[in-house]
Amino acid sequence: MIAFENVAHGYGGGALLGEVTLTLAPGSFHFLTGPSGAGKTTFLKLCYGELAPDAGRITLFGQPLGAMSRDDLARQRRRIGIVHQDCQFIDHLALAENVALPLIVAGRAPDKAEMSELLAWVGLSRHADALPPSLSGGERQRAALARAVMMSPDVVLADEPTGNLDWEMSLRLLTLLVELNRMGKAVVIATHDLNLIRAAKAQVAARVLRIKDQRLQLAGADL
Amino acid sequence: MSALLARIAALLGGDARADRVVPPSGATAWLTLFTAAAMAFLAVFALALALATGRLADRWSGALAATATVRISAPAEQMAVQTRRVLDILAVTPGVASARALDPAETQRLLEPWFGPGLPVDSLPIPQLIEVSETPEGIDPEGLRLRLVAEAPGALLDDHRRWRRPLVAAADRIRMLGLLSLLLIGGATAAMITLAARAALAANDRVIRVLRLIGARDAYIARAFVRRFTLRAVVGAVAGTAAGMVAVALLPAAADEGGFLTGLGFQGMGWLWPLAIPPLAGIVAFWATRVAALGELRKVQ
């Protein structure tokens, strides 16, 4: 669904990532690890076209990124659910509206029953009318996940989704992502939390990608 | 043009949901509204000026075109003879409807405003004036002048052209300035809306990024801003135009003595012209915001 061929990217001259070749297949589950600043977020941004590769070729759902118009890119993003590191909500809209936003901008009306089911799934039914700034970090992370899956995307990309969560909440979020994966969605989680990766391996056949020396490597089973 | 208006109408009518995505903006909204109103108010006056000077030019050329004057300066003993001869010539000149020699009483009345009453006209070498009314075809001033020189050396034809020309030229120039002012007001409105829209876009950078991230197309994001600014410009322009029209209607009417100068204002169907200002303000705001929004959005991947 998302394919990288010899992709390189860097900021202002210095190369950050190089020779990245990878295909995210339906139903796959990947962890992305590496030290801070290694390029995890950059890799994810390349996946949804916020950044363009300096070299190589990225294909989203069979369409080369370079040949896409801005509207094409917008349409493809509706098939990619993104859980951002800092969540990114629209602060003056209620949580329920924020979660429904991907549907609204696609010109579809959100289904009430589906909506409350989704909020119940992430345990936020009581907070439907709350404004995002009034929520805790964990609640915001779960709301971000709910928004990411609102359009029932083919791929879910999560950048440090458990960054500001306690262990119990992290496991809960992981379970939600594993459930999504069982429904056939490709999942990519960028994290440096090795315990989370171990916990996931017990539930799902996850592969671990590590960014080291500007290269993306498939880590061994030793984790 | 009608397609554009239909798009604007659809925009103003619907999708309040897209509008809600952008936070309400408070004070800046009032500034846009106020500026649009002020511009519309000025536009009403520029329009009134252009229309009034148009009428003025017509009136001056019309009132002075149909008449001419022959002035006879001759020694007292020849005056009557030359006057007689000039009247004879005029009687057979094509294009002359009527010709009449002014009697001393009329001449005195003409001079009174400058010299006061009690001027002894009889004792002064005042030239004899002959008032000529032209037919619609008009006279041939050059031919008549040659004939007068040959037969009545003291007679001089004045067809008012040298009065008329600078007056009409001045009126035309003022009308040009009025129209230029309208263009400048339109341009200033576009610039003002562009700046306000840019400021709004910059202030909502985060909202725009979030919307882009979850798959909103540029047109969708732009619409929320375009709708707002078009609405504000139209509402402001309606208020400003109404105020301007009331102010023009309340101008003191030009009295009969001033009829030559004409009043600043609208007459008859002319009152319909200012009604075009609000829709034009809407079109200007629509395009200015759209261009600004799509330009800014291109910076967000």
GROMACS .gro file of C-alpha atoms in nm, chain A:
model
  223
    1MET     CA    1   0.000   0.000   0.000
    2ILE     CA    2   0.287   0.232   0.087
    3ALA     CA    3   0.611   0.148  -0.091
    4PHE     CA    4   0.957   0.305  -0.056
    5GLU     CA    5   1.221   0.251  -0.323
    6ASN     CA    6   1.571   0.373  -0.238
    7VAL     CA    7   1.433   0.678  -0.064
    8ALA     CA    8   1.664   0.939   0.085
    9HIS     CA    9   1.577   1.249   0.284
   10GLY     CA   10   1.771   1.514   0.471
   11TYR     CA   11   1.727   1.862   0.608
   12GLY     CA   12   1.947   2.142   0.476
   13GLY     CA   13   2.224   1.933   0.322
   14GLY     CA   14   2.280   1.669   0.591
   15ALA     CA   15   2.127   1.333   0.505
   16LEU     CA   16   1.900   1.186   0.772
   17LEU     CA   17   1.770   0.879   0.595
   18GLY     CA   18   1.910   0.697   0.295
   19GLU     CA   19   1.853   0.390   0.082
   20VAL     CA   20   1.517   0.314   0.243
   21THR     CA   21   1.338   0.037   0.062
   22LEU     CA   22   1.026  -0.102   0.224
   23THR     CA   23   0.671  -0.204   0.148
   24LEU     CA   24   0.391  -0.177   0.400
   25ALA     CA   25   0.152  -0.461   0.313
   26PRO     CA   26  -0.210  -0.491   0.427
   27GLY     CA   27  -0.232  -0.654   0.769
   28SER     CA   28   0.134  -0.595   0.855
   29PHE     CA   29   0.239  -0.463   1.197
   30HIS     CA   30   0.562  -0.267   1.225
   31PHE     CA   31   0.743  -0.099   1.508
   32LEU     CA   32   0.987   0.175   1.422
   33THR     CA   33   1.261   0.237   1.675
   34GLY     CA   34   1.579   0.433   1.702
   35PRO     CA   35   1.723   0.707   1.918
   36SER     CA   36   1.563   1.050   1.930
   37GLY     CA   37   1.640   1.248   1.617
   38ALA     CA   38   1.717   0.936   1.416
   39GLY     CA   39   1.438   1.014   1.174
   40LYS     CA   40   1.133   0.821   1.300
   41THR     CA   41   0.898   1.115   1.258
   42THR     CA   42   1.060   1.200   0.926
   43PHE     CA   43   0.994   0.846   0.805
   44LEU     CA   44   0.627   0.874   0.901
   45LYS     CA   45   0.597   1.216   0.737
   46LEU     CA   46   0.734   1.064   0.417
   47CYS     CA   47   0.465   0.796   0.446
   48TYR     CA   48   0.181   1.045   0.431
   49GLY     CA   49   0.346   1.294   0.199
   50GLU     CA   50   0.407   1.584   0.437
   51LEU     CA   51   0.769   1.557   0.327
   52ALA     CA   52   0.889   1.475  -0.022
   53PRO     CA   53   1.189   1.244  -0.069
   54ASP     CA   54   1.517   1.397  -0.188
   55ALA     CA   55   1.588   1.083  -0.388
   56GLY     CA   56   1.411   0.759  -0.469
   57ARG     CA   57   1.043   0.694  -0.511
   58ILE     CA   58   0.747   0.667  -0.275
   59THR     CA   59   0.421   0.511  -0.390
   60LEU     CA   60   0.093   0.561  -0.201
   61PHE     CA   61  -0.173   0.305  -0.295
   62GLY     CA   62  -0.010   0.254  -0.634
   63GLN     CA   63   0.024   0.625  -0.712
   64PRO     CA   64   0.372   0.781  -0.714
   65LEU     CA   65   0.392   1.064  -0.461
   66GLY     CA   66   0.574   1.296  -0.700
   67ALA     CA   67   0.297   1.280  -0.958
   68MET     CA   68   0.014   1.358  -0.716
   69SER     CA   69  -0.169   1.688  -0.712
   70ARG     CA   70  -0.251   1.846  -0.377
   71ASP     CA   71  -0.608   1.720  -0.407
   72ASP     CA   72  -0.487   1.367  -0.487
   73LEU     CA   73  -0.273   1.376  -0.176
   74ALA     CA   74  -0.569   1.497   0.031
   75ARG     CA   75  -0.780   1.206  -0.099
   76GLN     CA   76  -0.507   0.949  -0.026
   77ARG     CA   77  -0.465   1.084   0.326
   78ARG     CA   78  -0.822   0.984   0.397
   79ARG     CA   79  -0.700   0.625   0.365
   80ILE     CA   80  -0.419   0.685   0.616
   81GLY     CA   81  -0.499   0.735   0.984
   82ILE     CA   82  -0.236   0.940   1.164
   83VAL     CA   83  -0.183   0.960   1.540
   84HIS     CA   84   0.047   1.255   1.581
   85GLN     CA   85   0.302   1.290   1.856
   86ASP     CA   86   0.134   1.608   1.981
   87CYS     CA   87  -0.218   1.501   1.875
   88GLN     CA   88  -0.310   1.823   1.690
   89PHE     CA   89  -0.674   1.900   1.754
   90ILE     CA   90  -0.880   2.202   1.669
   91ASP     CA   91  -0.914   2.352   2.013
   92HIS     CA   92  -1.244   2.535   1.980
   93LEU     CA   93  -1.435   2.229   1.859
   94ALA     CA   94  -1.574   1.966   2.096
   95LEU     CA   95  -1.395   1.630   2.114
   96ALA     CA   96  -1.672   1.450   1.922
   97GLU     CA   97  -1.647   1.703   1.641
   98ASN     CA   98  -1.271   1.672   1.632
   99VAL     CA   99  -1.298   1.296   1.605
  100ALA     CA  100  -1.557   1.329   1.328
  101LEU     CA  101  -1.354   1.591   1.140
  102PRO     CA  102  -1.206   1.354   0.877
  103LEU     CA  103  -1.562   1.262   0.776
  104ILE     CA  104  -1.678   1.622   0.777
  105VAL     CA  105  -1.395   1.747   0.555
  106ALA     CA  106  -1.464   1.457   0.317
  107GLY     CA  107  -1.819   1.592   0.288
  108ARG     CA  108  -1.989   1.305   0.471
  109ALA     CA  109  -2.218   1.332   0.772
  110PRO     CA  110  -2.100   1.140   1.077
  111ASP     CA  111  -2.326   0.856   1.185
  112LYS     CA  112  -2.438   0.911   1.548
  113ALA     CA  113  -2.442   0.544   1.652
  114GLU     CA  114  -2.104   0.477   1.490
  115MET     CA  115  -1.965   0.784   1.657
  116SER     CA  116  -2.071   0.685   2.009
  117GLU     CA  117  -1.947   0.332   1.947
  118LEU     CA  118  -1.608   0.466   1.847
  119LEU     CA  119  -1.588   0.694   2.151
  120ALA     CA  120  -1.688   0.403   2.377
  121TRP     CA  121  -1.414   0.191   2.216
  122VAL     CA  122  -1.148   0.442   2.322
  123GLY     CA  123  -1.327   0.502   2.654
  124LEU     CA  124  -1.414   0.865   2.595
  125SER     CA  125  -1.796   0.856   2.587
  126ARG     CA  126  -1.820   1.087   2.886
  127HIS     CA  127  -1.596   1.346   2.723
  128ALA     CA  128  -1.775   1.383   2.388
  129ASP     CA  129  -1.859   1.748   2.450
  130ALA     CA  130  -1.533   1.845   2.618
  131LEU     CA  131  -1.288   2.077   2.445
  132PRO     CA  132  -0.948   1.915   2.368
  133PRO     CA  133  -0.741   2.145   2.595
  134SER     CA  134  -0.942   2.026   2.896
  135LEU     CA  135  -0.845   1.661   2.842
  136SER     CA  136  -0.552   1.475   2.994
  137GLY     CA  137  -0.261   1.356   2.781
  138GLY     CA  138  -0.391   0.999   2.776
  139GLU     CA  139  -0.739   1.107   2.677
  140ARG     CA  140  -0.599   1.317   2.397
  141GLN     CA  141  -0.390   1.027   2.268
  142ARG     CA  142  -0.695   0.800   2.263
  143ALA     CA  143  -0.902   1.070   2.096
  144ALA     CA  144  -0.630   1.104   1.834
  145LEU     CA  145  -0.652   0.732   1.772
  146ALA     CA  146  -1.030   0.753   1.740
  147ARG     CA  147  -0.992   1.031   1.484
  148ALA     CA  148  -0.727   0.833   1.298
  149VAL     CA  149  -0.960   0.536   1.249
  150MET     CA  150  -1.274   0.742   1.184
  151MET     CA  151  -1.250   0.694   0.807
  152SER     CA  152  -1.166   0.326   0.856
  153PRO     CA  153  -0.828   0.377   0.692
  154ASP     CA  154  -0.611   0.109   0.532
  155VAL     CA  155  -0.301   0.220   0.720
  156VAL     CA  156  -0.260   0.358   1.073
  157LEU     CA  157   0.059   0.552   1.147
  158ALA     CA  158   0.125   0.636   1.511
  159ASP     CA  159   0.412   0.857   1.625
  160GLU     CA  160   0.503   0.790   1.991
  161PRO     CA  161   0.137   0.722   2.074
  162THR     CA  162   0.224   0.626   2.431
  163GLY     CA  163   0.465   0.914   2.483
  164ASN     CA  164   0.277   1.075   2.773
  165LEU     CA  165   0.084   0.773   2.898
  166ASP     CA  166   0.138   0.552   3.202
  167TRP     CA  167   0.205   0.184   3.145
  168GLU     CA  168  -0.154   0.072   3.196
  169MET     CA  169  -0.286   0.328   2.950
  170SER     CA  170  -0.010   0.240   2.705
  171LEU     CA  171  -0.116  -0.123   2.708
  172ARG     CA  172  -0.476  -0.021   2.651
  173LEU     CA  173  -0.381   0.188   2.350
  174LEU     CA  174  -0.166  -0.096   2.217
  175THR     CA  175  -0.461  -0.333   2.247
  176LEU     CA  176  -0.669  -0.092   2.039
  177LEU     CA  177  -0.400  -0.084   1.771
  178VAL     CA  178  -0.370  -0.463   1.772
  179GLU     CA  179  -0.747  -0.490   1.729
  180LEU     CA  180  -0.726  -0.261   1.428
  181ASN     CA  181  -0.446  -0.476   1.285
  182ARG     CA  182  -0.662  -0.787   1.323
  183MET     CA  183  -0.922  -0.610   1.108
  184GLY     CA  184  -0.664  -0.609   0.831
  185LYS     CA  185  -0.516  -0.263   0.863
  186ALA     CA  186  -0.143  -0.205   0.832
  187VAL     CA  187  -0.006  -0.049   1.150
  188VAL     CA  188   0.319   0.139   1.199
  189ILE     CA  189   0.413   0.256   1.550
  190ALA     CA  190   0.714   0.474   1.606
  191THR     CA  191   0.834   0.431   1.962
  192HIS     CA  192   1.145   0.397   2.170
  193ASP     CA  193   0.960   0.204   2.442
  194LEU     CA  194   1.105  -0.150   2.422
  195ASN     CA  195   0.861  -0.280   2.682
  196LEU     CA  196   0.575  -0.181   2.457
  197ILE     CA  197   0.731  -0.375   2.170
  198ARG     CA  198   0.773  -0.683   2.389
  199ALA     CA  199   0.413  -0.654   2.505
  200ALA     CA  200   0.296  -0.633   2.144
  201LYS     CA  201   0.498  -0.935   2.034
  202ALA     CA  202   0.292  -1.146   2.270
  203GLN     CA  203  -0.025  -1.046   2.088
  204VAL     CA  204   0.069  -1.003   1.725
  205ALA     CA  205   0.336  -1.094   1.470
  206ALA     CA  206   0.509  -0.758   1.480
  207ARG     CA  207   0.824  -0.673   1.292
  208VAL     CA  208   1.069  -0.421   1.427
  209LEU     CA  209   1.242  -0.168   1.206
  210ARG     CA  210   1.537   0.017   1.348
  211ILE     CA  211   1.690   0.336   1.217
  212LYS     CA  212   2.067   0.320   1.261
  213ASP     CA  213   2.338   0.512   1.080
  214GLN     CA  214   2.079   0.667   0.851
  215ARG     CA  215   1.961   0.325   0.735
  216LEU     CA  216   1.640   0.142   0.804
  217GLN     CA  217   1.718  -0.209   0.922
  218LEU     CA  218   1.502  -0.502   1.012
  219ALA     CA  219   1.589  -0.579   1.374
  220GLY     CA  220   1.641  -0.940   1.484
  221ALA     CA  221   1.410  -1.141   1.701
  222ASP     CA  222   1.622  -1.070   2.005
  223LEU     CA  223   1.398  -0.796   2.136
   0.00000   0.00000   0.00000
